[in-house]
């Protein structure tokens, strides 16, 4: 099997290569593609140096294409890649809401990937991280309503987002003015309740993605979901506070026990020992940390929890590779 990464020089592309190095996926060749200005660049992979090529307009001679170059590139080029016989696992939102395009988190709805017609969508990072924790609870207790507040790292805006945090922090510490280019406002020493475009209903697109995508992944259009998505000055790993109203009551102990055996979850929940999910401990980890599990004061029999998941891993590169692994197994 031949694998290609489109967007190999970006933050997600970089993580895709690291995840592929450790993956159980069997492939004979890895091709790297990026914009023409990165063509010729050499990137290390399994002790070799692979040369980045300019992304072609037409078909790519690969069986699986991991696309992480952004929605406009996927929209324009993926049809030709599929026509050329490749399976495209796309990290953008270009096809996520299309009927017939599975939206997959392998631990939750891996079997949905089997019905693909050439494209499988990787979910929005915030959604992927949340559903790993929420899906087991939904299966056992039936989630009726879900309220999510996010604390999203600058990595969500890619390499340039992380660079803006570091550069602006340096400027501000030296008393200089920082001009925002990636984010709506300077990000150091700030929190910004604005990720992606505002919609007519007052929510941002990022917030609506959590609602649209959670329903599609869990296969439950009756779920009521509200989200406030906020950018914070961390480098990587998105954190989320989640409130759940349940059809059947769950105690925190029952939820902890269920989540301890759930794939992709690490229960980190011992407040007395100062153990709870945090970007500092979740960054670089494959599992999503889940903690602060407690009985909701809002919904009788409901739960409150806090999760932290590496946005570049479970929220992007890792999930994409796990989809390919699921299909090969
Ligand atoms: N839209 C996300 C963010 C990126 O800006 O954090 C992951 O899908």
mmCIF file of C-alpha atoms and ligand atoms in Angstrom:
data_model
loop_
_atom_site.group_PDB
_atom_site.id
_atom_site.type_symbol
_atom_site.label_atom_id
_atom_site.label_comp_id
_atom_site.label_asym_id
_atom_site.label_seq_id
_atom_site.Cartn_x
_atom_site.Cartn_y
_atom_site.Cartn_z
ATOM 1 C CA UNK A 1 0.000 0.000 0.000
ATOM 2 C CA UNK A 2 1.186 3.502 -0.862
ATOM 3 C CA UNK A 3 0.359 6.395 1.467
ATOM 4 C CA UNK A 4 0.566 10.113 0.636
ATOM 5 C CA UNK A 5 0.342 13.156 2.893
ATOM 6 C CA UNK A 6 -0.929 16.356 1.296
ATOM 7 C CA UNK A 7 0.047 19.300 3.503
ATOM 8 C CA UNK A 8 3.146 17.519 4.797
ATOM 9 C CA UNK A 9 4.929 20.683 5.968
ATOM 10 C CA UNK A 10 2.074 21.982 8.171
ATOM 11 C CA UNK A 11 1.569 21.299 11.874
ATOM 12 C CA UNK A 12 -0.846 18.409 11.225
ATOM 13 C CA UNK A 13 1.386 17.043 8.427
ATOM 14 C CA UNK A 14 4.312 16.992 10.835
ATOM 15 C CA UNK A 15 2.256 15.029 13.382
ATOM 16 C CA UNK A 16 0.982 12.662 10.676
ATOM 17 C CA UNK A 17 4.584 11.661 9.937
ATOM 18 C CA UNK A 18 5.342 11.095 13.618
ATOM 19 C CA UNK A 19 2.170 9.025 14.106
ATOM 20 C CA UNK A 20 2.865 7.006 10.928
ATOM 21 C CA UNK A 21 6.364 6.193 12.189
ATOM 22 C CA UNK A 22 4.822 4.405 15.182
ATOM 23 C CA UNK A 23 1.711 3.108 13.428
ATOM 24 C CA UNK A 24 0.802 -0.517 12.813
ATOM 25 C CA UNK A 25 -0.327 0.500 9.317
ATOM 26 C CA UNK A 26 1.540 -1.519 6.698
ATOM 27 C CA UNK A 27 2.653 0.525 3.706
ATOM 28 C CA UNK A 28 5.524 0.303 1.266
ATOM 29 C CA UNK A 29 5.882 3.952 0.361
ATOM 30 C CA UNK A 30 5.154 7.378 1.841
ATOM 31 C CA UNK A 31 4.848 10.360 -0.508
ATOM 32 C CA UNK A 32 4.893 13.915 0.759
ATOM 33 C CA UNK A 33 3.123 16.823 -0.934
ATOM 34 C CA UNK A 34 2.872 20.501 -0.036
ATOM 35 C CA UNK A 35 2.687 23.892 -1.726
ATOM 36 C CA UNK A 36 5.213 24.580 -4.551
ATOM 37 C CA UNK A 37 7.342 26.765 -2.266
ATOM 38 C CA UNK A 38 8.082 23.728 -0.057
ATOM 39 C CA UNK A 39 8.946 21.449 -2.991
ATOM 40 C CA UNK A 40 12.427 19.963 -2.639
ATOM 41 C CA UNK A 41 12.429 20.163 1.152
ATOM 42 C CA UNK A 42 13.703 16.962 2.779
ATOM 43 C CA UNK A 43 11.898 15.570 5.822
ATOM 44 C CA UNK A 44 13.110 12.661 7.991
ATOM 45 C CA UNK A 45 11.013 9.501 8.158
ATOM 46 C CA UNK A 46 12.118 6.178 9.666
ATOM 47 C CA UNK A 47 15.799 7.030 9.241
ATOM 48 C CA UNK A 48 15.401 8.154 5.634
ATOM 49 C CA UNK A 49 15.009 11.582 4.050
ATOM 50 C CA UNK A 50 11.843 11.997 1.992
ATOM 51 C CA UNK A 51 11.571 14.803 -0.558
ATOM 52 C CA UNK A 52 8.493 17.019 -0.518
ATOM 53 C CA UNK A 53 6.853 17.442 -3.929
ATOM 54 C CA UNK A 54 4.468 20.137 -5.096
ATOM 55 C CA UNK A 55 0.866 18.904 -4.817
ATOM 56 C CA UNK A 56 -0.198 17.964 -8.357
ATOM 57 C CA UNK A 57 -3.443 19.193 -9.947
ATOM 58 C CA UNK A 58 -4.553 15.683 -10.913
ATOM 59 C CA UNK A 59 -4.435 12.149 -9.561
ATOM 60 C CA UNK A 60 -1.840 10.968 -7.040
ATOM 61 C CA UNK A 61 -0.480 7.430 -7.324
ATOM 62 C CA UNK A 62 -1.340 6.391 -3.762
ATOM 63 C CA UNK A 63 -3.876 4.078 -2.130
ATOM 64 C CA UNK A 64 -4.514 6.328 0.870
ATOM 65 C CA UNK A 65 -4.157 10.111 0.859
ATOM 66 C CA UNK A 66 -4.067 11.848 4.238
ATOM 67 C CA UNK A 67 -5.126 15.391 3.377
ATOM 68 C CA UNK A 68 -4.262 18.195 5.781
ATOM 69 C CA UNK A 69 -3.676 21.179 3.506
ATOM 70 C CA UNK A 70 -6.989 22.928 4.205
ATOM 71 C CA UNK A 71 -10.555 22.855 2.951
ATOM 72 C CA UNK A 72 -10.077 24.778 -0.301
ATOM 73 C CA UNK A 73 -7.333 22.401 -1.496
ATOM 74 C CA UNK A 74 -9.334 19.329 -0.511
ATOM 75 C CA UNK A 75 -12.472 20.671 -2.180
ATOM 76 C CA UNK A 76 -10.619 21.435 -5.415
ATOM 77 C CA UNK A 77 -8.410 18.355 -5.669
ATOM 78 C CA UNK A 78 -9.970 15.435 -3.758
ATOM 79 C CA UNK A 79 -12.401 14.496 -6.577
ATOM 80 C CA UNK A 80 -9.417 13.894 -8.902
ATOM 81 C CA UNK A 81 -7.607 11.884 -6.207
ATOM 82 C CA UNK A 82 -10.692 9.703 -5.720
ATOM 83 C CA UNK A 83 -11.140 9.314 -9.494
ATOM 84 C CA UNK A 84 -7.520 8.122 -9.567
ATOM 85 C CA UNK A 85 -8.440 5.306 -7.183
ATOM 86 C CA UNK A 86 -7.234 6.695 -3.855
ATOM 87 C CA UNK A 87 -9.074 6.712 -0.544
ATOM 88 C CA UNK A 88 -8.918 10.256 0.862
ATOM 89 C CA UNK A 89 -8.973 10.730 4.641
ATOM 90 C CA UNK A 90 -9.598 14.445 4.823
ATOM 91 C CA UNK A 91 -8.837 16.599 7.840
ATOM 92 C CA UNK A 92 -10.785 19.638 6.613
ATOM 93 C CA UNK A 93 -14.488 20.410 6.886
ATOM 94 C CA UNK A 94 -14.909 20.353 3.068
ATOM 95 C CA UNK A 95 -16.905 17.106 2.961
ATOM 96 C CA UNK A 96 -17.858 16.467 6.606
ATOM 97 C CA UNK A 97 -21.530 17.249 6.225
ATOM 98 C CA UNK A 98 -22.011 15.557 2.853
ATOM 99 C CA UNK A 99 -24.373 12.615 2.832
ATOM 100 C CA UNK A 100 -22.396 9.517 1.944
ATOM 101 C CA UNK A 101 -19.180 10.852 3.490
ATOM 102 C CA UNK A 102 -18.561 9.040 6.782
ATOM 103 C CA UNK A 103 -17.361 11.210 9.673
ATOM 104 C CA UNK A 104 -15.320 8.862 11.784
ATOM 105 C CA UNK A 105 -13.764 8.521 15.227
ATOM 106 C CA UNK A 106 -12.662 4.863 15.166
ATOM 107 C CA UNK A 107 -13.333 4.153 18.872
ATOM 108 C CA UNK A 108 -16.877 5.434 18.447
ATOM 109 C CA UNK A 109 -18.156 4.657 14.931
ATOM 110 C CA UNK A 110 -15.292 2.937 13.116
ATOM 111 C CA UNK A 111 -17.733 0.735 11.184
ATOM 112 C CA UNK A 112 -19.119 3.857 9.466
ATOM 113 C CA UNK A 113 -15.797 4.094 7.589
ATOM 114 C CA UNK A 114 -16.591 0.871 5.732
ATOM 115 C CA UNK A 115 -19.358 2.620 3.764
ATOM 116 C CA UNK A 116 -17.074 5.228 2.196
ATOM 117 C CA UNK A 117 -17.185 6.108 -1.478
ATOM 118 C CA UNK A 118 -13.621 7.386 -1.666
ATOM 119 C CA UNK A 119 -13.691 10.075 1.000
ATOM 120 C CA UNK A 120 -13.738 9.741 4.791
ATOM 121 C CA UNK A 121 -13.867 12.913 6.858
ATOM 122 C CA UNK A 122 -11.804 13.408 9.988
ATOM 123 C CA UNK A 123 -13.861 15.432 12.490
ATOM 124 C CA UNK A 124 -13.195 18.889 13.845
ATOM 125 C CA UNK A 125 -10.649 18.560 16.631
ATOM 126 C CA UNK A 126 -12.921 19.810 19.422
ATOM 127 C CA UNK A 127 -15.592 17.297 18.447
ATOM 128 C CA UNK A 128 -13.224 14.333 18.122
ATOM 129 C CA UNK A 129 -11.831 14.970 21.607
ATOM 130 C CA UNK A 130 -15.284 15.383 23.188
ATOM 131 C CA UNK A 131 -16.926 12.327 21.615
ATOM 132 C CA UNK A 132 -14.220 9.937 22.814
ATOM 133 C CA UNK A 133 -15.391 10.738 26.353
ATOM 134 C CA UNK A 134 -19.088 11.300 25.679
ATOM 135 C CA UNK A 135 -19.831 8.299 23.401
ATOM 136 C CA UNK A 136 -19.486 5.597 26.101
ATOM 137 C CA UNK A 137 -21.722 7.656 28.421
ATOM 138 C CA UNK A 138 -24.231 8.192 25.618
ATOM 139 C CA UNK A 139 -24.349 4.468 24.854
ATOM 140 C CA UNK A 140 -25.010 3.497 28.480
ATOM 141 C CA UNK A 141 -26.995 6.416 29.895
ATOM 142 C CA UNK A 142 -28.370 8.250 26.829
ATOM 143 C CA UNK A 143 -27.250 11.871 26.561
ATOM 144 C CA UNK A 144 -30.210 14.199 26.067
ATOM 145 C CA UNK A 145 -28.517 17.592 26.242
ATOM 146 C CA UNK A 146 -24.858 18.562 26.203
ATOM 147 C CA UNK A 147 -23.284 21.921 27.021
ATOM 148 C CA UNK A 148 -19.646 22.403 26.037
ATOM 149 C CA UNK A 149 -17.239 25.227 26.910
ATOM 150 C CA UNK A 150 -13.899 24.976 25.162
ATOM 151 C CA UNK A 151 -10.376 26.207 25.882
ATOM 152 C CA UNK A 152 -8.678 25.795 22.504
ATOM 153 C CA UNK A 153 -4.952 25.960 21.896
ATOM 154 C CA UNK A 154 -3.277 28.046 19.199
ATOM 155 C CA UNK A 155 -2.305 24.821 17.370
ATOM 156 C CA UNK A 156 -5.920 24.746 16.159
ATOM 157 C CA UNK A 157 -4.868 27.453 13.715
ATOM 158 C CA UNK A 158 -1.836 25.420 12.627
ATOM 159 C CA UNK A 159 1.848 26.270 12.735
ATOM 160 C CA UNK A 160 1.167 29.958 12.119
ATOM 161 C CA UNK A 161 -1.133 30.093 15.150
ATOM 162 C CA UNK A 162 1.529 28.674 17.442
ATOM 163 C CA UNK A 163 4.130 31.039 15.991
ATOM 164 C CA UNK A 164 1.842 34.031 16.561
ATOM 165 C CA UNK A 165 1.514 33.112 20.253
ATOM 166 C CA UNK A 166 5.281 32.829 20.712
ATOM 167 C CA UNK A 167 6.170 35.954 18.706
ATOM 168 C CA UNK A 168 3.468 38.119 20.298
ATOM 169 C CA UNK A 169 4.361 36.942 23.807
ATOM 170 C CA UNK A 170 7.950 38.027 23.201
ATOM 171 C CA UNK A 171 6.784 41.420 21.867
ATOM 172 C CA UNK A 172 4.388 42.052 24.752
ATOM 173 C CA UNK A 173 6.977 41.091 27.370
ATOM 174 C CA UNK A 174 9.195 43.771 25.850
ATOM 175 C CA UNK A 175 6.430 46.340 26.010
ATOM 176 C CA UNK A 176 5.836 46.319 22.266
ATOM 177 C CA UNK A 177 2.471 46.269 20.553
ATOM 178 C CA UNK A 178 1.391 42.954 19.007
ATOM 179 C CA UNK A 179 -0.754 43.051 15.866
ATOM 180 C CA UNK A 180 -3.025 40.052 15.453
ATOM 181 C CA UNK A 181 -3.002 38.378 12.042
ATOM 182 C CA UNK A 182 -4.064 34.775 12.689
ATOM 183 C CA UNK A 183 -6.473 35.438 15.560
ATOM 184 C CA UNK A 184 -9.109 38.157 15.952
ATOM 185 C CA UNK A 185 -7.084 39.845 18.737
ATOM 186 C CA UNK A 186 -3.632 39.511 20.285
ATOM 187 C CA UNK A 187 -3.563 36.088 21.936
ATOM 188 C CA UNK A 188 -0.927 36.352 24.735
ATOM 189 C CA UNK A 189 -2.407 37.068 28.185
ATOM 190 C CA UNK A 190 -5.854 36.949 26.591
ATOM 191 C CA UNK A 191 -8.800 34.631 25.929
ATOM 192 C CA UNK A 192 -10.815 35.146 22.749
ATOM 193 C CA UNK A 193 -14.423 33.875 22.542
ATOM 194 C CA UNK A 194 -14.299 33.831 18.760
ATOM 195 C CA UNK A 195 -13.110 30.892 16.618
ATOM 196 C CA UNK A 196 -14.096 30.864 12.935
ATOM 197 C CA UNK A 197 -16.949 32.965 11.519
ATOM 198 C CA UNK A 198 -20.056 34.105 13.374
ATOM 199 C CA UNK A 199 -23.320 32.562 12.117
ATOM 200 C CA UNK A 200 -26.771 34.151 11.889
ATOM 201 C CA UNK A 201 -27.756 32.493 15.200
ATOM 202 C CA UNK A 202 -24.947 34.249 17.126
ATOM 203 C CA UNK A 203 -22.861 31.089 17.466
ATOM 204 C CA UNK A 204 -19.554 30.699 15.644
ATOM 205 C CA UNK A 205 -19.010 28.043 13.001
ATOM 206 C CA UNK A 206 -16.586 26.270 15.390
ATOM 207 C CA UNK A 207 -19.377 26.084 17.977
ATOM 208 C CA UNK A 208 -21.904 24.789 15.453
ATOM 209 C CA UNK A 209 -19.416 22.185 14.195
ATOM 210 C CA UNK A 210 -19.443 20.629 17.683
ATOM 211 C CA UNK A 211 -23.233 20.283 17.445
ATOM 212 C CA UNK A 212 -23.418 19.133 13.806
ATOM 213 C CA UNK A 213 -20.516 16.701 14.022
ATOM 214 C CA UNK A 214 -21.301 15.166 17.414
ATOM 215 C CA UNK A 215 -24.799 14.320 16.145
ATOM 216 C CA UNK A 216 -23.426 12.777 12.933
ATOM 217 C CA UNK A 217 -20.731 10.707 14.708
ATOM 218 C CA UNK A 218 -23.086 9.463 17.437
ATOM 219 C CA UNK A 219 -25.815 8.887 14.839
ATOM 220 C CA UNK A 220 -28.329 10.770 16.968
ATOM 221 C CA UNK A 221 -29.973 13.823 15.445
ATOM 222 C CA UNK A 222 -32.113 14.285 18.582
ATOM 223 C CA UNK A 223 -29.126 15.376 20.708
ATOM 224 C CA UNK A 224 -29.368 18.974 21.858
ATOM 225 C CA UNK A 225 -25.915 20.560 21.997
ATOM 226 C CA UNK A 226 -24.712 24.060 22.784
ATOM 227 C CA UNK A 227 -21.073 25.162 22.691
ATOM 228 C CA UNK A 228 -19.007 28.234 23.539
ATOM 229 C CA UNK A 229 -15.624 27.948 21.802
ATOM 230 C CA UNK A 230 -12.749 30.014 23.164
ATOM 231 C CA UNK A 231 -9.144 30.421 22.031
ATOM 232 C CA UNK A 232 -6.581 30.516 24.855
ATOM 233 C CA UNK A 233 -2.825 31.136 24.850
ATOM 234 C CA UNK A 234 -1.626 27.521 25.056
ATOM 235 C CA UNK A 235 0.458 25.908 22.317
ATOM 236 C CA UNK A 236 -1.377 22.615 21.818
ATOM 237 C CA UNK A 237 -4.179 20.503 23.367
ATOM 238 C CA UNK A 238 -7.782 21.562 23.541
ATOM 239 C CA UNK A 239 -9.591 21.398 26.895
ATOM 240 C CA UNK A 240 -13.368 21.301 27.305
ATOM 241 C CA UNK A 241 -15.831 21.524 30.179
ATOM 242 C CA UNK A 242 -18.825 19.307 29.378
ATOM 243 C CA UNK A 243 -22.225 19.198 31.103
ATOM 244 C CA UNK A 244 -24.483 16.261 30.291
ATOM 245 C CA UNK A 245 -28.179 15.717 30.868
ATOM 246 C CA UNK A 246 -28.825 11.973 30.821
ATOM 247 C CA UNK A 247 -31.896 9.860 30.145
ATOM 248 C CA UNK A 248 -30.844 7.336 32.811
ATOM 249 C CA UNK A 249 -29.041 8.703 35.892
ATOM 250 C CA UNK A 250 -25.335 8.008 36.357
ATOM 251 C CA UNK A 251 -23.213 8.490 39.443
ATOM 252 C CA UNK A 252 -19.679 9.856 39.108
ATOM 253 C CA UNK A 253 -18.266 6.491 40.277
ATOM 254 C CA UNK A 254 -20.238 4.624 37.618
ATOM 255 C CA UNK A 255 -19.055 7.081 34.962
ATOM 256 C CA UNK A 256 -15.418 6.769 36.095
ATOM 257 C CA UNK A 257 -15.602 2.985 35.953
ATOM 258 C CA UNK A 258 -17.149 3.035 32.490
ATOM 259 C CA UNK A 259 -14.605 5.531 31.167
ATOM 260 C CA UNK A 260 -11.649 3.609 32.639
ATOM 261 C CA UNK A 261 -12.416 0.767 30.234
ATOM 262 C CA UNK A 262 -13.237 3.040 27.267
ATOM 263 C CA UNK A 263 -10.842 3.052 24.309
ATOM 264 C CA UNK A 264 -8.934 6.284 23.804
ATOM 265 C CA UNK A 265 -9.658 7.582 27.324
ATOM 266 C CA UNK A 266 -7.366 8.077 30.314
ATOM 267 C CA UNK A 267 -9.299 8.831 33.489
ATOM 268 C CA UNK A 268 -7.268 11.396 35.420
ATOM 269 C CA UNK A 269 -9.513 12.261 38.274
ATOM 270 C CA UNK A 270 -8.144 12.658 41.783
ATOM 271 C CA UNK A 271 -8.645 16.293 42.789
ATOM 272 C CA UNK A 272 -7.188 15.687 46.270
ATOM 273 C CA UNK A 273 -3.906 14.756 44.587
ATOM 274 C CA UNK A 274 -4.300 17.689 42.144
ATOM 275 C CA UNK A 275 -4.891 15.214 39.330
ATOM 276 C CA UNK A 276 -7.167 16.378 36.537
ATOM 277 C CA UNK A 277 -6.885 16.886 32.767
ATOM 278 C CA UNK A 278 -4.551 19.663 31.637
ATOM 279 C CA UNK A 279 -2.766 20.637 28.398
ATOM 280 C CA UNK A 280 0.553 20.195 30.205
ATOM 281 C CA UNK A 281 -0.121 16.499 30.818
ATOM 282 C CA UNK A 282 -2.301 15.698 27.787
ATOM 283 C CA UNK A 283 0.025 17.158 25.121
ATOM 284 C CA UNK A 284 1.753 14.439 23.144
ATOM 285 C CA UNK A 285 -0.597 11.759 24.529
ATOM 286 C CA UNK A 286 -2.762 9.580 22.287
ATOM 287 C CA UNK A 287 -5.506 9.205 24.910
ATOM 288 C CA UNK A 288 -7.910 11.975 25.855
ATOM 289 C CA UNK A 289 -7.677 12.823 29.535
ATOM 290 C CA UNK A 290 -11.016 12.894 31.360
ATOM 291 C CA UNK A 291 -11.519 14.098 34.928
ATOM 292 C CA UNK A 292 -13.356 16.416 37.315
ATOM 293 C CA UNK A 293 -16.232 13.940 36.988
ATOM 294 C CA UNK A 294 -19.014 15.030 39.315
ATOM 295 C CA UNK A 295 -22.786 14.992 39.695
ATOM 296 C CA UNK A 296 -24.312 17.923 37.847
ATOM 297 C CA UNK A 297 -25.965 20.605 39.933
ATOM 298 C CA UNK A 298 -27.969 21.623 36.867
ATOM 299 C CA UNK A 299 -29.353 18.311 35.611
ATOM 300 C CA UNK A 300 -30.588 15.690 38.128
ATOM 301 C CA UNK A 301 -28.684 12.452 37.512
ATOM 302 C CA UNK A 302 -26.493 14.246 34.974
ATOM 303 C CA UNK A 303 -22.723 14.692 34.927
ATOM 304 C CA UNK A 304 -20.082 17.387 34.650
ATOM 305 C CA UNK A 305 -16.630 16.565 33.317
ATOM 306 C CA UNK A 306 -13.467 18.166 32.024
ATOM 307 C CA UNK A 307 -11.429 16.763 29.143
ATOM 308 C CA UNK A 308 -8.078 17.610 27.573
ATOM 309 C CA UNK A 309 -6.963 16.060 24.297
ATOM 310 C CA UNK A 310 -4.026 16.806 22.039
ATOM 311 C CA UNK A 311 -5.582 18.769 19.199
ATOM 312 C CA UNK A 312 -2.850 17.771 16.746
ATOM 313 C CA UNK A 313 -3.113 14.067 17.669
ATOM 314 C CA UNK A 314 -6.606 12.759 18.567
ATOM 315 C CA UNK A 315 -7.988 16.015 17.196
ATOM 316 C CA UNK A 316 -6.301 15.539 13.811
ATOM 317 C CA UNK A 317 -3.323 13.361 12.779
ATOM 318 C CA UNK A 318 -3.801 10.410 15.120
ATOM 319 C CA UNK A 319 -7.496 10.038 14.326
ATOM 320 C CA UNK A 320 -6.765 10.080 10.567
ATOM 321 C CA UNK A 321 -4.126 7.350 10.876
ATOM 322 C CA UNK A 322 -6.393 5.320 13.173
ATOM 323 C CA UNK A 323 -9.077 5.412 10.452
ATOM 324 C CA UNK A 324 -6.574 3.942 7.957
ATOM 325 C CA UNK A 325 -5.484 1.334 10.530
ATOM 326 C CA UNK A 326 -9.112 0.401 11.205
ATOM 327 C CA UNK A 327 -9.731 -0.187 7.508
ATOM 328 C CA UNK A 328 -6.565 -2.254 7.083
ATOM 329 C CA UNK A 329 -7.171 -4.457 10.150
HETATM 330 N N1 LIG B 1 -11.001 24.611 14.246
HETATM 331 C C1 LIG B 1 -10.101 24.091 15.212
HETATM 332 C C2 LIG B 1 -9.452 25.202 15.982
HETATM 333 C C3 LIG B 1 -9.063 23.256 14.554
HETATM 334 O O1 LIG B 1 -9.369 26.297 15.434
HETATM 335 O O2 LIG B 1 -9.021 24.993 17.095
HETATM 336 C C4 LIG B 1 -9.293 21.775 14.619
HETATM 337 O O3 LIG B 1 -10.326 21.307 13.809
#
